[in-house]
Coordinates of C-alpha atoms in Angstrom, one line a residue:
Chain I
M869 CA 119.4 118.4 93.1
N870 CA 119.9 118.7 96.8
L871 CA 117.0 117.2 98.6
S872 CA 117.0 116.0 102.2
N873 CA 115.9 112.6 103.1
E874 CA 113.4 114.2 105.4
T875 CA 111.7 115.9 102.5
K876 CA 111.8 112.8 100.4
N877 CA 110.3 110.7 103.2
R878 CA 107.6 113.4 103.7
F879 CA 106.6 113.1 100.0
L880 CA 106.6 109.3 100.2
D881 CA 104.4 109.4 103.2
M882 CA 102.1 111.8 101.4
G883 CA 101.9 109.6 98.3
E884 CA 101.3 106.4 100.3
N885 CA 98.6 108.2 102.3
N886 CA 96.8 109.3 99.1
I887 CA 96.8 105.8 97.8
A888 CA 95.6 104.4 101.1
L889 CA 92.7 106.9 101.3
A890 CA 91.6 106.2 97.7
T891 CA 91.8 102.4 97.8
K892 CA 91.3 101.7 101.5
L893 CA 93.6 98.8 101.1
F894 CA 95.1 98.7 104.6
V895 CA 92.7 96.6 106.6
D896 CA 93.0 95.7 110.2
R897 CA 90.9 94.7 113.2
E898 CA 90.8 95.6 116.8
S899 CA 88.7 94.6 119.7
F900 CA 87.4 97.2 122.2
P901 CA 85.8 96.6 125.6
V902 CA 82.0 97.3 125.8
T903 CA 80.7 98.7 129.1
A904 CA 77.1 98.2 130.2
G905 CA 75.2 101.5 130.0
T906 CA 77.9 103.3 127.8
A907 CA 77.1 103.8 124.2
D908 CA 80.1 105.7 123.0
I909 CA 83.5 104.2 122.3
V910 CA 86.5 106.4 121.3
L911 CA 88.5 104.9 118.4
P912 CA 92.1 105.6 117.3
D913 CA 92.8 108.4 114.9
Y914 CA 94.2 106.1 112.2
I915 CA 90.8 104.6 111.4
V916 CA 89.6 106.0 108.1
D917 CA 86.5 103.9 107.5
I918 CA 84.7 101.0 109.2
R919 CA 84.2 97.9 107.1
R920 CA 82.6 95.5 109.5
V921 CA 81.5 95.5 113.2
T922 CA 80.6 92.4 115.0
L923 CA 79.3 91.9 118.6
L924 CA 79.6 88.4 119.9
G925 CA 80.1 87.2 116.3
K926 CA 77.0 88.9 114.9
K927 CA 77.2 91.7 112.4
M928 CA 76.1 95.1 113.5
Y929 CA 74.5 97.5 110.9
P930 CA 75.6 101.0 110.2
Q931 CA 73.2 103.9 110.8
G932 CA 73.6 107.5 109.8
F933 CA 73.7 110.1 112.5
R934 CA 70.8 112.0 111.0
S935 CA 68.7 108.8 111.0
Y936 CA 69.7 108.2 114.6
Q937 CA 68.7 111.8 115.6
E938 CA 65.4 111.9 113.7
N939 CA 64.1 108.4 114.2
F940 CA 65.3 107.5 117.6
Y941 CA 64.9 110.7 119.6
V942 CA 62.8 109.0 122.1
G943 CA 63.1 105.6 123.7
R944 CA 66.8 105.3 123.6
G945 CA 66.7 102.4 126.0
N946 CA 69.3 99.8 126.8
G947 CA 69.3 96.5 125.2
Y948 CA 71.3 94.4 122.7
P949 CA 72.9 96.8 120.2
F950 CA 72.1 96.1 116.6
N951 CA 73.3 99.4 115.0
Y952 CA 76.3 101.6 115.2
I953 CA 76.9 105.2 114.3
F954 CA 80.4 106.1 113.2
N955 CA 81.6 109.6 113.7
N956 CA 84.7 110.2 111.6
V957 CA 84.8 114.0 112.0
G958 CA 87.4 115.1 114.6
V959 CA 87.7 112.6 117.3
R960 CA 86.7 109.2 116.0
T961 CA 83.9 107.6 118.0
I962 CA 81.4 104.9 117.5
K963 CA 78.0 104.9 119.2
L964 CA 76.2 101.7 119.8
Y965 CA 72.4 101.6 119.6
P966 CA 70.6 100.6 121.7
T967 CA 73.0 101.3 124.5
P968 CA 74.4 97.9 125.6
E969 CA 72.9 96.5 128.7
F970 CA 75.8 94.2 129.3
S971 CA 79.6 94.4 129.3
V972 CA 82.0 92.6 126.9
P973 CA 85.7 92.3 127.6
Q974 CA 88.4 93.2 125.1
V975 CA 89.7 90.1 123.2
T976 CA 92.9 89.4 121.4
N977 CA 92.3 86.8 118.7
V978 CA 90.2 89.0 116.5
W979 CA 90.6 86.9 113.3
D980 CA 89.6 83.6 114.7
A981 CA 89.0 82.2 118.2
D982 CA 87.6 85.3 119.9
I983 CA 85.2 86.4 117.3
A984 CA 82.3 84.8 119.1
T985 CA 83.1 86.5 122.4
G986 CA 84.2 90.0 121.6
F987 CA 83.3 93.3 120.1
I988 CA 85.4 93.6 117.0
I989 CA 85.8 96.4 114.5
E990 CA 87.3 95.8 111.1
Y991 CA 88.5 99.0 109.5
S992 CA 90.5 100.7 106.8
R993 CA 93.4 102.7 108.2
T994 CA 96.0 105.1 107.2
P995 CA 99.6 103.9 106.5
G996 CA 102.3 104.6 109.1
M997 CA 101.9 108.4 109.3
A998 CA 102.6 108.7 113.0
N999 CA 105.7 110.8 112.5
Y1000 CA 104.5 112.8 109.5
G1001 CA 105.8 116.3 109.6
T1002 CA 108.1 115.8 112.6
G1003 CA 111.2 115.2 110.5
N1004 CA 111.2 111.6 111.6
S1005 CA 109.1 110.0 108.9
W1006 CA 109.1 106.3 109.1
G1007 CA 110.7 105.5 105.7
S1008 CA 114.1 105.4 107.2
T1009 CA 115.8 105.3 103.8
L1010 CA 114.4 106.2 100.4
W1011 CA 113.1 102.8 99.6
G1012 CA 113.8 101.3 103.0
T1013 CA 111.5 99.4 105.2
S1014 CA 109.6 100.9 108.2
N1015 CA 111.2 101.1 111.6
S1016 CA 108.1 99.9 113.3
P1017 CA 106.9 96.3 112.7
N1018 CA 103.3 97.5 113.1
Q1019 CA 103.7 100.3 110.5
Q1020 CA 105.5 97.9 108.2
N1021 CA 102.3 95.9 107.9
F1022 CA 100.6 99.0 106.4
Q1023 CA 102.9 99.8 103.5
L1024 CA 102.1 99.4 99.9
P1025 CA 103.3 95.9 98.8
E1026 CA 107.0 95.7 97.9
Y1027 CA 106.1 94.6 94.3
Y1028 CA 104.4 97.9 93.7
R1029 CA 105.7 100.5 96.1
R1030 CA 108.9 101.7 94.6
R1031 CA 107.8 102.2 91.0
L1032 CA 104.5 103.8 92.1
L1033 CA 105.8 106.2 94.7
K1034 CA 108.7 107.2 92.5
Q1035 CA 106.2 109.0 90.2
F1036 CA 104.7 110.9 93.1
L1037 CA 108.1 111.8 94.5
A1038 CA 109.3 113.1 91.2
F1039 CA 106.1 115.1 90.7
K1040 CA 106.4 116.8 94.2
V1041 CA 110.1 117.4 93.9
A1042 CA 109.7 119.3 90.7
T1043 CA 107.1 121.6 92.3
I1044 CA 109.0 122.9 95.3
E1045 CA 111.1 126.0 95.1
G1046 CA 114.7 125.6 94.4
N1047 CA 117.1 124.2 91.7
S1048 CA 114.9 121.1 91.2
Q1049 CA 111.8 123.1 90.2
S1050 CA 110.5 122.5 86.7
S1051 CA 106.8 123.0 85.8
R1052 CA 107.1 120.9 82.7
M1053 CA 108.7 118.0 84.5
S1054 CA 106.1 118.4 87.3
E1055 CA 103.3 118.1 84.8
Y1056 CA 104.8 115.1 83.1
F1057 CA 105.2 113.2 86.4
R1058 CA 101.8 114.4 87.7
Q1059 CA 100.2 112.7 84.6
K1060 CA 102.4 109.6 85.1
W1061 CA 101.4 109.5 88.8
A1062 CA 97.7 109.7 87.8
A1063 CA 98.1 106.9 85.2
S1064 CA 100.1 104.7 87.6
S1065 CA 97.6 105.2 90.4
T1066 CA 94.8 104.2 88.1
D1067 CA 96.7 101.1 87.2
F1068 CA 97.1 100.3 90.9
Y1069 CA 93.4 100.9 91.6
N1070 CA 92.5 98.5 88.8
F1071 CA 94.9 95.9 90.1
I1072 CA 93.4 96.1 93.6
N1073 CA 89.8 96.0 92.3
K1074 CA 90.4 93.1 90.0
L1075 CA 92.4 91.0 92.4
H1076 CA 91.4 91.9 95.9
N1077 CA 87.9 93.5 95.9
G1078 CA 85.6 91.7 93.6
S1079 CA 84.6 88.0 93.6
R1080 CA 86.6 86.0 91.0
K1081 CA 83.7 84.4 89.1
L1082 CA 86.1 82.0 87.3
V1083 CA 84.5 78.7 88.5
I1084 CA 80.9 80.1 88.6
K1085 CA 80.3 83.1 86.4
S1086 CA 76.8 84.0 87.4
P1087 CA 76.1 86.2 90.4
A1088 CA 75.3 84.4 93.6
G1089 CA 71.7 85.5 93.6
I1090 CA 71.8 86.2 97.3
R1091 CA 70.0 89.4 97.8
P1092 CA 68.1 90.9 100.8
M1093 CA 64.6 90.4 99.5
P1094 CA 62.3 89.8 102.4
G1095 CA 59.3 87.6 101.4
R1096 CA 55.8 89.0 101.6
P1097 CA 54.0 87.8 104.7
V1098 CA 51.2 85.4 104.1
L1099 CA 48.4 85.6 106.6
P1100 CA 46.3 82.5 107.4
V1101 CA 43.0 82.9 105.6
G1102 CA 41.1 81.1 108.4
K1103 CA 42.0 83.7 110.9
F1104 CA 42.0 86.9 108.9
G1105 CA 39.4 86.2 106.2
Y1106 CA 39.7 87.2 102.5
S1107 CA 41.0 90.5 101.3
V1108 CA 38.6 93.0 99.8
D1109 CA 41.4 94.6 97.7
E1110 CA 41.0 95.0 94.0
G1111 CA 40.8 91.6 92.3
F1112 CA 38.6 89.9 94.9
Chain G
M687 CA 117.5 86.1 79.0
T688 CA 119.2 87.1 82.2
R689 CA 119.5 90.4 84.1
K690 CA 122.9 90.9 82.6
D691 CA 121.6 90.6 79.1
V692 CA 118.9 93.2 79.7
R693 CA 121.4 95.6 81.4
R694 CA 123.7 95.4 78.5
D695 CA 121.0 96.3 76.0
V696 CA 119.9 99.2 78.2
Q697 CA 123.5 100.4 78.5
I698 CA 123.8 100.3 74.7
N699 CA 120.6 102.3 74.3
L700 CA 122.0 104.9 76.7
D701 CA 125.4 104.9 75.1
D702 CA 126.7 104.0 78.5
I703 CA 128.5 100.7 78.0
N704 CA 131.8 102.0 79.4
A705 CA 130.8 105.4 80.6
G706 CA 129.3 104.5 83.9
Q707 CA 127.0 107.5 84.0
Y708 CA 124.0 105.2 84.9
S709 CA 124.7 103.1 87.9
I710 CA 124.4 99.4 87.7
D711 CA 122.3 99.3 90.9
A712 CA 119.8 101.8 89.4
I713 CA 119.5 99.7 86.2
N714 CA 119.1 96.5 88.3
D715 CA 116.3 98.2 90.2
S716 CA 114.6 99.2 87.0
I717 CA 114.8 95.6 85.7
Q718 CA 113.1 94.4 89.0
D719 CA 110.5 97.1 88.7
C720 CA 109.7 96.0 85.1
Y721 CA 109.4 92.4 86.2
D722 CA 107.0 93.4 89.0
D723 CA 105.0 95.6 86.6
I724 CA 104.6 92.9 84.0
A725 CA 103.6 90.4 86.6
C726 CA 101.0 92.7 88.2
K727 CA 99.5 93.9 84.9
T728 CA 99.4 90.6 83.0
L729 CA 99.1 88.1 85.9
F730 CA 101.1 85.7 83.8
L731 CA 102.7 83.8 86.6
V732 CA 100.3 81.1 87.8
K733 CA 101.1 78.6 90.5
S734 CA 99.5 76.1 92.8
T735 CA 100.2 74.6 96.2
T736 CA 98.4 72.6 98.9
V737 CA 97.4 74.4 102.1
N738 CA 96.0 72.8 105.3
L739 CA 92.7 74.0 106.6
I740 CA 93.1 76.1 109.7
G741 CA 90.8 77.1 112.6
S742 CA 89.7 80.4 111.0
C743 CA 87.8 81.5 108.0
Y744 CA 90.5 84.1 107.2
Y745 CA 93.6 82.8 105.3
D746 CA 96.7 85.0 105.2
F747 CA 98.8 83.1 102.7
K748 CA 102.0 85.1 103.3
A749 CA 101.7 84.2 107.0
L750 CA 101.2 80.6 105.9
G751 CA 104.5 80.6 104.0
I752 CA 103.4 81.4 100.4
L753 CA 105.7 84.4 100.1
D754 CA 105.2 85.0 96.4
Y755 CA 101.4 85.1 96.7
L756 CA 99.8 87.9 94.7
G757 CA 96.1 86.9 94.4
T758 CA 93.9 83.8 94.4
I759 CA 92.6 82.2 91.2
A760 CA 90.7 79.2 92.6
V761 CA 90.4 76.9 95.6
L762 CA 89.9 73.2 95.3
N763 CA 88.6 71.5 98.5
N764 CA 90.5 68.3 98.7
N765 CA 88.0 66.9 101.3
T766 CA 85.2 67.0 98.8
N767 CA 87.2 67.2 95.5
M768 CA 85.1 70.2 94.5
F769 CA 86.1 73.8 93.6
L770 CA 84.8 76.4 96.1
Q771 CA 82.2 78.7 94.7
D772 CA 83.8 82.0 93.8
N773 CA 80.8 84.2 92.9
V774 CA 80.2 85.7 96.3
S775 CA 81.6 88.8 97.9
L776 CA 81.9 89.7 101.6
K777 CA 78.6 91.6 101.4
E778 CA 76.8 88.5 100.0
L779 CA 78.2 86.4 102.8
D780 CA 76.5 88.9 105.1
Y781 CA 73.2 88.2 103.2
I782 CA 73.6 84.5 103.8
R783 CA 74.2 84.8 107.5
W784 CA 74.8 87.8 109.7
D785 CA 77.2 85.6 111.8
W786 CA 78.8 83.8 108.9
E787 CA 82.2 83.9 110.8
L788 CA 80.6 81.5 113.3
W789 CA 79.3 79.2 110.6
R790 CA 80.7 75.7 110.8
G791 CA 80.9 73.1 108.2
Q792 CA 82.7 71.9 105.1
P793 CA 84.0 74.9 103.1
I794 CA 81.8 76.0 100.2
F795 CA 82.7 79.6 99.3
W796 CA 85.8 81.7 99.0
C797 CA 86.1 85.4 98.3
P798 CA 88.8 88.1 98.5
H799 CA 89.0 90.0 101.8
S800 CA 92.0 92.4 101.5
L801 CA 95.5 92.6 100.1
D802 CA 96.8 89.7 102.2
K803 CA 93.7 87.7 103.1
I804 CA 90.9 85.7 101.6
V805 CA 87.8 84.3 103.3
I806 CA 87.0 80.6 103.1
G807 CA 83.7 79.6 104.6
P808 CA 82.2 78.0 106.4
Q809 CA 85.0 77.1 108.7
M810 CA 85.4 73.5 109.8
E811 CA 84.6 72.9 113.4
S812 CA 87.8 70.8 113.7
P813 CA 90.0 71.7 110.7
I814 CA 91.0 68.4 109.0
G815 CA 92.2 68.1 105.5
S816 CA 93.5 70.5 103.0
F817 CA 92.8 72.5 99.8
K818 CA 94.7 73.2 96.6
L819 CA 95.3 76.8 96.1
F820 CA 95.7 78.1 92.5
Y821 CA 97.2 81.6 92.7
F822 CA 98.8 84.4 90.8
A823 CA 102.5 84.8 91.8
Q824 CA 104.7 87.8 92.2
A825 CA 107.7 88.2 89.9
P826 CA 110.7 86.5 91.5
R827 CA 113.3 88.7 93.1
L828 CA 116.4 88.9 90.8
S829 CA 119.4 88.7 93.1
D830 CA 122.0 87.7 90.5
D831 CA 123.0 88.1 86.9
V832 CA 122.6 84.5 85.8
T833 CA 119.0 83.6 86.7
N834 CA 116.8 83.4 83.7
I835 CA 113.9 85.9 83.6
I836 CA 110.6 84.0 83.1
I837 CA 108.6 85.5 80.2
A838 CA 107.5 84.7 76.7
D839 CA 110.4 85.2 74.2
D840 CA 108.5 87.7 72.1
V841 CA 107.9 90.0 75.1
Q842 CA 111.5 90.1 76.2
T843 CA 112.1 93.5 74.6
A844 CA 109.7 95.0 77.1
F845 CA 112.4 94.9 79.7
E846 CA 114.8 96.9 77.5
H847 CA 112.2 99.5 76.8
Y848 CA 111.0 99.9 80.4
C849 CA 114.5 100.2 81.8
T850 CA 115.8 102.6 79.2
A851 CA 112.8 104.8 79.7
D852 CA 113.2 104.6 83.5
Q853 CA 116.9 105.5 83.4
L854 CA 116.2 108.4 81.0
E855 CA 113.6 109.8 83.5
I856 CA 116.1 109.5 86.3
A857 CA 118.4 111.7 84.2
S858 CA 115.5 114.2 83.7
E859 CA 115.4 113.2 80.0
Y860 CA 111.7 112.5 80.2
K861 CA 110.8 113.6 76.7
K862 CA 113.2 111.0 75.3
A863 CA 111.7 108.4 77.6
V864 CA 108.2 108.8 76.1
G865 CA 109.0 106.7 73.0
F866 CA 110.3 103.8 75.0
W867 CA 107.2 103.9 77.3
V868 CA 105.0 103.7 74.2
Q869 CA 106.8 100.6 73.0
Y870 CA 106.7 99.1 76.5
N871 CA 103.0 99.7 76.9
N872 CA 102.2 98.2 73.6
S873 CA 104.1 95.0 74.4
V874 CA 102.5 94.7 77.8
T875 CA 99.0 95.3 76.5
E876 CA 99.4 92.6 73.9
Y877 CA 100.8 90.2 76.5
K878 CA 97.9 91.0 78.9
R879 CA 95.4 90.2 76.2
R880 CA 97.1 86.9 75.7
T881 CA 97.2 85.9 79.4
Q882 CA 93.9 87.3 80.6
V883 CA 91.6 87.0 77.6
I884 CA 92.7 84.2 75.4
S885 CA 93.8 81.8 78.0
V886 CA 91.7 82.8 81.0
S887 CA 89.8 79.5 81.1
D888 CA 93.1 77.7 81.3
Y889 CA 94.2 79.2 84.6
V890 CA 93.6 76.1 86.6
A891 CA 94.8 73.8 83.8
R892 CA 98.2 75.5 83.4
V893 CA 99.5 74.3 86.7

């Protein structure tokens, strides 16, 4: 089987990207400057999904583009932005609503000290795919580490990477034209890849997504249930609804 | 049982004791992969350590020096001598306060955040004191042939089955590998039941 390292690395990139998109496990944060009077901010391409946005430490809430178009077609004034609209088709952008009437500088300590003073986006991102398809993929050796420290932070963990991506590599190698092609072997490893991926998703969900519930088993009971407003009787009188 | 013991059994299974068709490095890699796989699927390695509170609600334990960290089991606040509540998620923290990252006080909650981080909140205004972290650990890296592999005696054969199957796959003998995979999966499933079902309430008592 004569397979170049370039091809192997391309398949490893591909497998890692599939896992990253399915689990959204590579999480990072960045701060972006906010300019008064400007609603749109261009984001890097490697952002797949937004998990949390905070402005001056307060959570902003996501809004669909259709909702934005239909409900807020008038009166798009400036103010304190409470909502954001994420456009992940083509060029990634985020639109703040209402348009901010003040500026916020970019900050650096996005995990601690500067949360209260910055505009911070926490997002899921792709792995180090910057060189994908250029013949210079980042996996410098078959099971080696990344060349770039930044990309190295966004690899599958060492304790899972080799044995998981090995299935994908074998599956893809058996599908390409040449001496290594074997449809039976390809099908065998495709099924093994599917089973291994499912194991990995379960592992991530169990350990890193859900709350543990070992010390307290019952749900927290914290739900967004706004109370019904109670109007003062002396001011508004009695209701004439059914029952009165 | 050491890596050398497993490797010898695998070489016998492959009729490769003196043939050298299967490289020693490849078998060693398989043994490490098997160790990692059992540790991730069964979460049988449980440890604890003391961590100082820091000036953030996000704790990256690998950055704090716990290199074999796999996932959190429980957190005991040494300042109050109480376990932190573990029944909230990030979304539920948002329900408590929309600015919970700015919340200051004695830690009450913890929840997973991502592969490397957990959230402990609220954050102390001036971080003083520590907490005891109970965590699932990764399988140790096997760098020599004399270190004992930590696993229950009756599950030791899982290593032999995994590595034999893995080596057969590398040699494109994937149909022969299936029988060994079945035996391996049966062992791990039984071990998982033992570690995660029968003794789940003993997680914090075992360390």
